[in-house]
Amino acid sequence: MSPSPYAVRVSAPAAKVLDALPEHAADTVWDILATAAADPFGFRQFDSDDDEGEDVRYAAVGQLSVTFWVNRHLRSLTVLNIVWLG
């Protein structure tokens, strides 16, 4: 049995960006977050031997990037920033 996904929270600044995105971009953000909630350390951008800052993760798909913080103790993700280059 796999562990339950992490809860996702969106910071106020990221929520403003999310609200302003076109529908297809917002859907992509939620797809990224669903993947991140299932395996927050699965994105390869930060996989290295450097453990400092490993709980701040970055996921990018095309023109869209999402930066989030992983709270291991509460099993939650907090979206810090969303960037859409559209």
mmCIF file with all atom_site columns, C-alpha atoms in Angstrom:
data_model
loop_
_atom_site.group_PDB
_atom_site.id
_atom_site.type_symbol
_atom_site.label_atom_id
_atom_site.label_alt_id
_atom_site.label_comp_id
_atom_site.label_asym_id
_atom_site.label_entity_id
_atom_site.label_seq_id
_atom_site.pdbx_PDB_ins_code
_atom_site.Cartn_x
_atom_site.Cartn_y
_atom_site.Cartn_z
_atom_site.occupancy
_atom_site.B_iso_or_equiv
_atom_site.pdbx_formal_charge
_atom_site.auth_seq_id
_atom_site.auth_comp_id
_atom_site.auth_asym_id
_atom_site.auth_atom_id
_atom_site.pdbx_PDB_model_num
ATOM 1  C CA . MET A 1 1  ? 0.000  0.000  0.000   1.00 0.00 ? 1  MET A CA 1
ATOM 2  C CA . SER A 1 2  ? 1.453  3.366  -1.005  1.00 0.00 ? 2  SER A CA 1
ATOM 3  C CA . PRO A 1 3  ? 1.369  6.329  1.394   1.00 0.00 ? 3  PRO A CA 1
ATOM 4  C CA . SER A 1 4  ? -1.367 8.910  0.993   1.00 0.00 ? 4  SER A CA 1
ATOM 5  C CA . PRO A 1 5  ? -0.546 11.968 -1.108  1.00 0.00 ? 5  PRO A CA 1
ATOM 6  C CA . TYR A 1 6  ? 0.659  15.145 0.503   1.00 0.00 ? 6  TYR A CA 1
ATOM 7  C CA . ALA A 1 7  ? -1.918 17.888 1.070   1.00 0.00 ? 7  ALA A CA 1
ATOM 8  C CA . VAL A 1 8  ? -1.511 20.912 -1.216  1.00 0.00 ? 8  VAL A CA 1
ATOM 9  C CA . ARG A 1 9  ? -1.754 24.485 0.009   1.00 0.00 ? 9  ARG A CA 1
ATOM 10 C CA . VAL A 1 10 ? -1.365 27.564 -2.180  1.00 0.00 ? 10 VAL A CA 1
ATOM 11 C CA . SER A 1 11 ? 0.190  30.743 -0.767  1.00 0.00 ? 11 SER A CA 1
ATOM 12 C CA . ALA A 1 12 ? -1.718 34.004 -1.250  1.00 0.00 ? 12 ALA A CA 1
ATOM 13 C CA . PRO A 1 13 ? 0.709  35.366 -3.892  1.00 0.00 ? 13 PRO A CA 1
ATOM 14 C CA . ALA A 1 14 ? 0.623  32.079 -5.823  1.00 0.00 ? 14 ALA A CA 1
ATOM 15 C CA . ALA A 1 15 ? -3.192 31.994 -5.586  1.00 0.00 ? 15 ALA A CA 1
ATOM 16 C CA . LYS A 1 16 ? -3.367 35.407 -7.285  1.00 0.00 ? 16 LYS A CA 1
ATOM 17 C CA . VAL A 1 17 ? -1.241 34.114 -10.149 1.00 0.00 ? 17 VAL A CA 1
ATOM 18 C CA . LEU A 1 18 ? -3.294 30.920 -10.364 1.00 0.00 ? 18 LEU A CA 1
ATOM 19 C CA . ASP A 1 19 ? -6.551 32.896 -10.568 1.00 0.00 ? 19 ASP A CA 1
ATOM 20 C CA . ALA A 1 20 ? -5.190 34.984 -13.453 1.00 0.00 ? 20 ALA A CA 1
ATOM 21 C CA . LEU A 1 21 ? -3.985 32.035 -15.560 1.00 0.00 ? 21 LEU A CA 1
ATOM 22 C CA . PRO A 1 22 ? -5.840 30.808 -18.634 1.00 0.00 ? 22 PRO A CA 1
ATOM 23 C CA . GLU A 1 23 ? -7.857 27.676 -17.909 1.00 0.00 ? 23 GLU A CA 1
ATOM 24 C CA . HIS A 1 24 ? -5.467 25.302 -19.696 1.00 0.00 ? 24 HIS A CA 1
ATOM 25 C CA . ALA A 1 25 ? -2.478 26.677 -17.734 1.00 0.00 ? 25 ALA A CA 1
ATOM 26 C CA . ALA A 1 26 ? -4.342 26.411 -14.408 1.00 0.00 ? 26 ALA A CA 1
ATOM 27 C CA . ASP A 1 27 ? -5.242 22.806 -15.264 1.00 0.00 ? 27 ASP A CA 1
ATOM 28 C CA . THR A 1 28 ? -1.555 22.114 -15.906 1.00 0.00 ? 28 THR A CA 1
ATOM 29 C CA . VAL A 1 29 ? -0.631 23.630 -12.523 1.00 0.00 ? 29 VAL A CA 1
ATOM 30 C CA . TRP A 1 30 ? -3.069 21.258 -10.813 1.00 0.00 ? 30 TRP A CA 1
ATOM 31 C CA . ASP A 1 31 ? -1.671 18.318 -12.812 1.00 0.00 ? 31 ASP A CA 1
ATOM 32 C CA . ILE A 1 32 ? 1.854  19.236 -11.674 1.00 0.00 ? 32 ILE A CA 1
ATOM 33 C CA . LEU A 1 33 ? 0.681  19.537 -8.075  1.00 0.00 ? 33 LEU A CA 1
ATOM 34 C CA . ALA A 1 34 ? -1.114 16.185 -8.212  1.00 0.00 ? 34 ALA A CA 1
ATOM 35 C CA . THR A 1 35 ? 2.119  14.567 -9.380  1.00 0.00 ? 35 THR A CA 1
ATOM 36 C CA . ALA A 1 36 ? 4.113  16.426 -6.728  1.00 0.00 ? 36 ALA A CA 1
ATOM 37 C CA . ALA A 1 37 ? 1.670  15.423 -3.981  1.00 0.00 ? 37 ALA A CA 1
ATOM 38 C CA . ALA A 1 38 ? 2.132  11.773 -4.890  1.00 0.00 ? 38 ALA A CA 1
ATOM 39 C CA . ASP A 1 39 ? 5.963  12.002 -4.909  1.00 0.00 ? 39 ASP A CA 1
ATOM 40 C CA . PRO A 1 40 ? 7.286  15.437 -3.875  1.00 0.00 ? 40 PRO A CA 1
ATOM 41 C CA . PHE A 1 41 ? 10.902 14.412 -4.328  1.00 0.00 ? 41 PHE A CA 1
ATOM 42 C CA . GLY A 1 42 ? 10.369 12.837 -7.753  1.00 0.00 ? 42 GLY A CA 1
ATOM 43 C CA . PHE A 1 43 ? 11.249 15.923 -9.775  1.00 0.00 ? 43 PHE A CA 1
ATOM 44 C CA . ARG A 1 44 ? 14.828 15.560 -10.968 1.00 0.00 ? 44 ARG A CA 1
ATOM 45 C CA . GLN A 1 45 ? 15.810 19.246 -10.922 1.00 0.00 ? 45 GLN A CA 1
ATOM 46 C CA . PHE A 1 46 ? 17.106 19.014 -7.356  1.00 0.00 ? 46 PHE A CA 1
ATOM 47 C CA . ASP A 1 47 ? 18.286 15.418 -7.150  1.00 0.00 ? 47 ASP A CA 1
ATOM 48 C CA . SER A 1 48 ? 21.910 15.726 -6.072  1.00 0.00 ? 48 SER A CA 1
ATOM 49 C CA . ASP A 1 49 ? 24.178 15.102 -3.108  1.00 0.00 ? 49 ASP A CA 1
ATOM 50 C CA . ASP A 1 50 ? 23.445 18.592 -1.725  1.00 0.00 ? 50 ASP A CA 1
ATOM 51 C CA . ASP A 1 51 ? 20.805 18.217 0.998   1.00 0.00 ? 51 ASP A CA 1
ATOM 52 C CA . GLU A 1 52 ? 20.623 21.950 1.774   1.00 0.00 ? 52 GLU A CA 1
ATOM 53 C CA . GLY A 1 53 ? 17.381 23.339 0.447   1.00 0.00 ? 53 GLY A CA 1
ATOM 54 C CA . GLU A 1 54 ? 16.065 19.992 -0.709  1.00 0.00 ? 54 GLU A CA 1
ATOM 55 C CA . ASP A 1 55 ? 12.608 20.763 0.650   1.00 0.00 ? 55 ASP A CA 1
ATOM 56 C CA . VAL A 1 56 ? 12.137 23.635 -1.794  1.00 0.00 ? 56 VAL A CA 1
ATOM 57 C CA . ARG A 1 57 ? 11.288 22.017 -5.103  1.00 0.00 ? 57 ARG A CA 1
ATOM 58 C CA . TYR A 1 58 ? 10.810 23.307 -8.622  1.00 0.00 ? 58 TYR A CA 1
ATOM 59 C CA . ALA A 1 59 ? 8.785  21.661 -11.361 1.00 0.00 ? 59 ALA A CA 1
ATOM 60 C CA . ALA A 1 60 ? 8.626  22.981 -14.905 1.00 0.00 ? 60 ALA A CA 1
ATOM 61 C CA . VAL A 1 61 ? 6.454  21.959 -17.845 1.00 0.00 ? 61 VAL A CA 1
ATOM 62 C CA . GLY A 1 62 ? 6.878  23.989 -21.011 1.00 0.00 ? 62 GLY A CA 1
ATOM 63 C CA . GLN A 1 63 ? 6.224  27.656 -20.233 1.00 0.00 ? 63 GLN A CA 1
ATOM 64 C CA . LEU A 1 64 ? 4.952  26.939 -16.741 1.00 0.00 ? 64 LEU A CA 1
ATOM 65 C CA . SER A 1 65 ? 6.937  26.522 -13.534 1.00 0.00 ? 65 SER A CA 1
ATOM 66 C CA . VAL A 1 66 ? 5.826  25.883 -9.973  1.00 0.00 ? 66 VAL A CA 1
ATOM 67 C CA . THR A 1 67 ? 7.996  26.324 -6.882  1.00 0.00 ? 67 THR A CA 1
ATOM 68 C CA . PHE A 1 68 ? 6.798  24.602 -3.720  1.00 0.00 ? 68 PHE A CA 1
ATOM 69 C CA . TRP A 1 69 ? 7.998  23.818 -0.212  1.00 0.00 ? 69 TRP A CA 1
ATOM 70 C CA . VAL A 1 70 ? 7.649  20.297 1.179   1.00 0.00 ? 70 VAL A CA 1
ATOM 71 C CA . ASN A 1 71 ? 6.701  20.085 4.849   1.00 0.00 ? 71 ASN A CA 1
ATOM 72 C CA . ARG A 1 72 ? 7.664  16.506 5.651   1.00 0.00 ? 72 ARG A CA 1
ATOM 73 C CA . HIS A 1 73 ? 6.265  16.565 9.191   1.00 0.00 ? 73 HIS A CA 1
ATOM 74 C CA . LEU A 1 74 ? 2.776  17.689 8.143   1.00 0.00 ? 74 LEU A CA 1
ATOM 75 C CA . ARG A 1 75 ? 2.923  15.829 4.798   1.00 0.00 ? 75 ARG A CA 1
ATOM 76 C CA . SER A 1 76 ? 1.935  18.945 2.893   1.00 0.00 ? 76 SER A CA 1
ATOM 77 C CA . LEU A 1 77 ? 3.162  21.060 -0.002  1.00 0.00 ? 77 LEU A CA 1
ATOM 78 C CA . THR A 1 78 ? 2.921  24.830 -0.015  1.00 0.00 ? 78 THR A CA 1
ATOM 79 C CA . VAL A 1 79 ? 3.026  26.464 -3.434  1.00 0.00 ? 79 VAL A CA 1
ATOM 80 C CA . LEU A 1 80 ? 5.344  29.453 -3.188  1.00 0.00 ? 80 LEU A CA 1
ATOM 81 C CA . ASN A 1 81 ? 5.408  30.717 -6.748  1.00 0.00 ? 81 ASN A CA 1
ATOM 82 C CA . ILE A 1 82 ? 3.867  30.078 -10.151 1.00 0.00 ? 82 ILE A CA 1
ATOM 83 C CA . VAL A 1 83 ? 5.408  31.479 -13.316 1.00 0.00 ? 83 VAL A CA 1
ATOM 84 C CA . TRP A 1 84 ? 3.623  31.372 -16.682 1.00 0.00 ? 84 TRP A CA 1
ATOM 85 C CA . LEU A 1 85 ? 5.512  32.629 -19.693 1.00 0.00 ? 85 LEU A CA 1
ATOM 86 C CA . GLY A 1 86 ? 2.499  32.791 -21.945 1.00 0.00 ? 86 GLY A CA 1
#
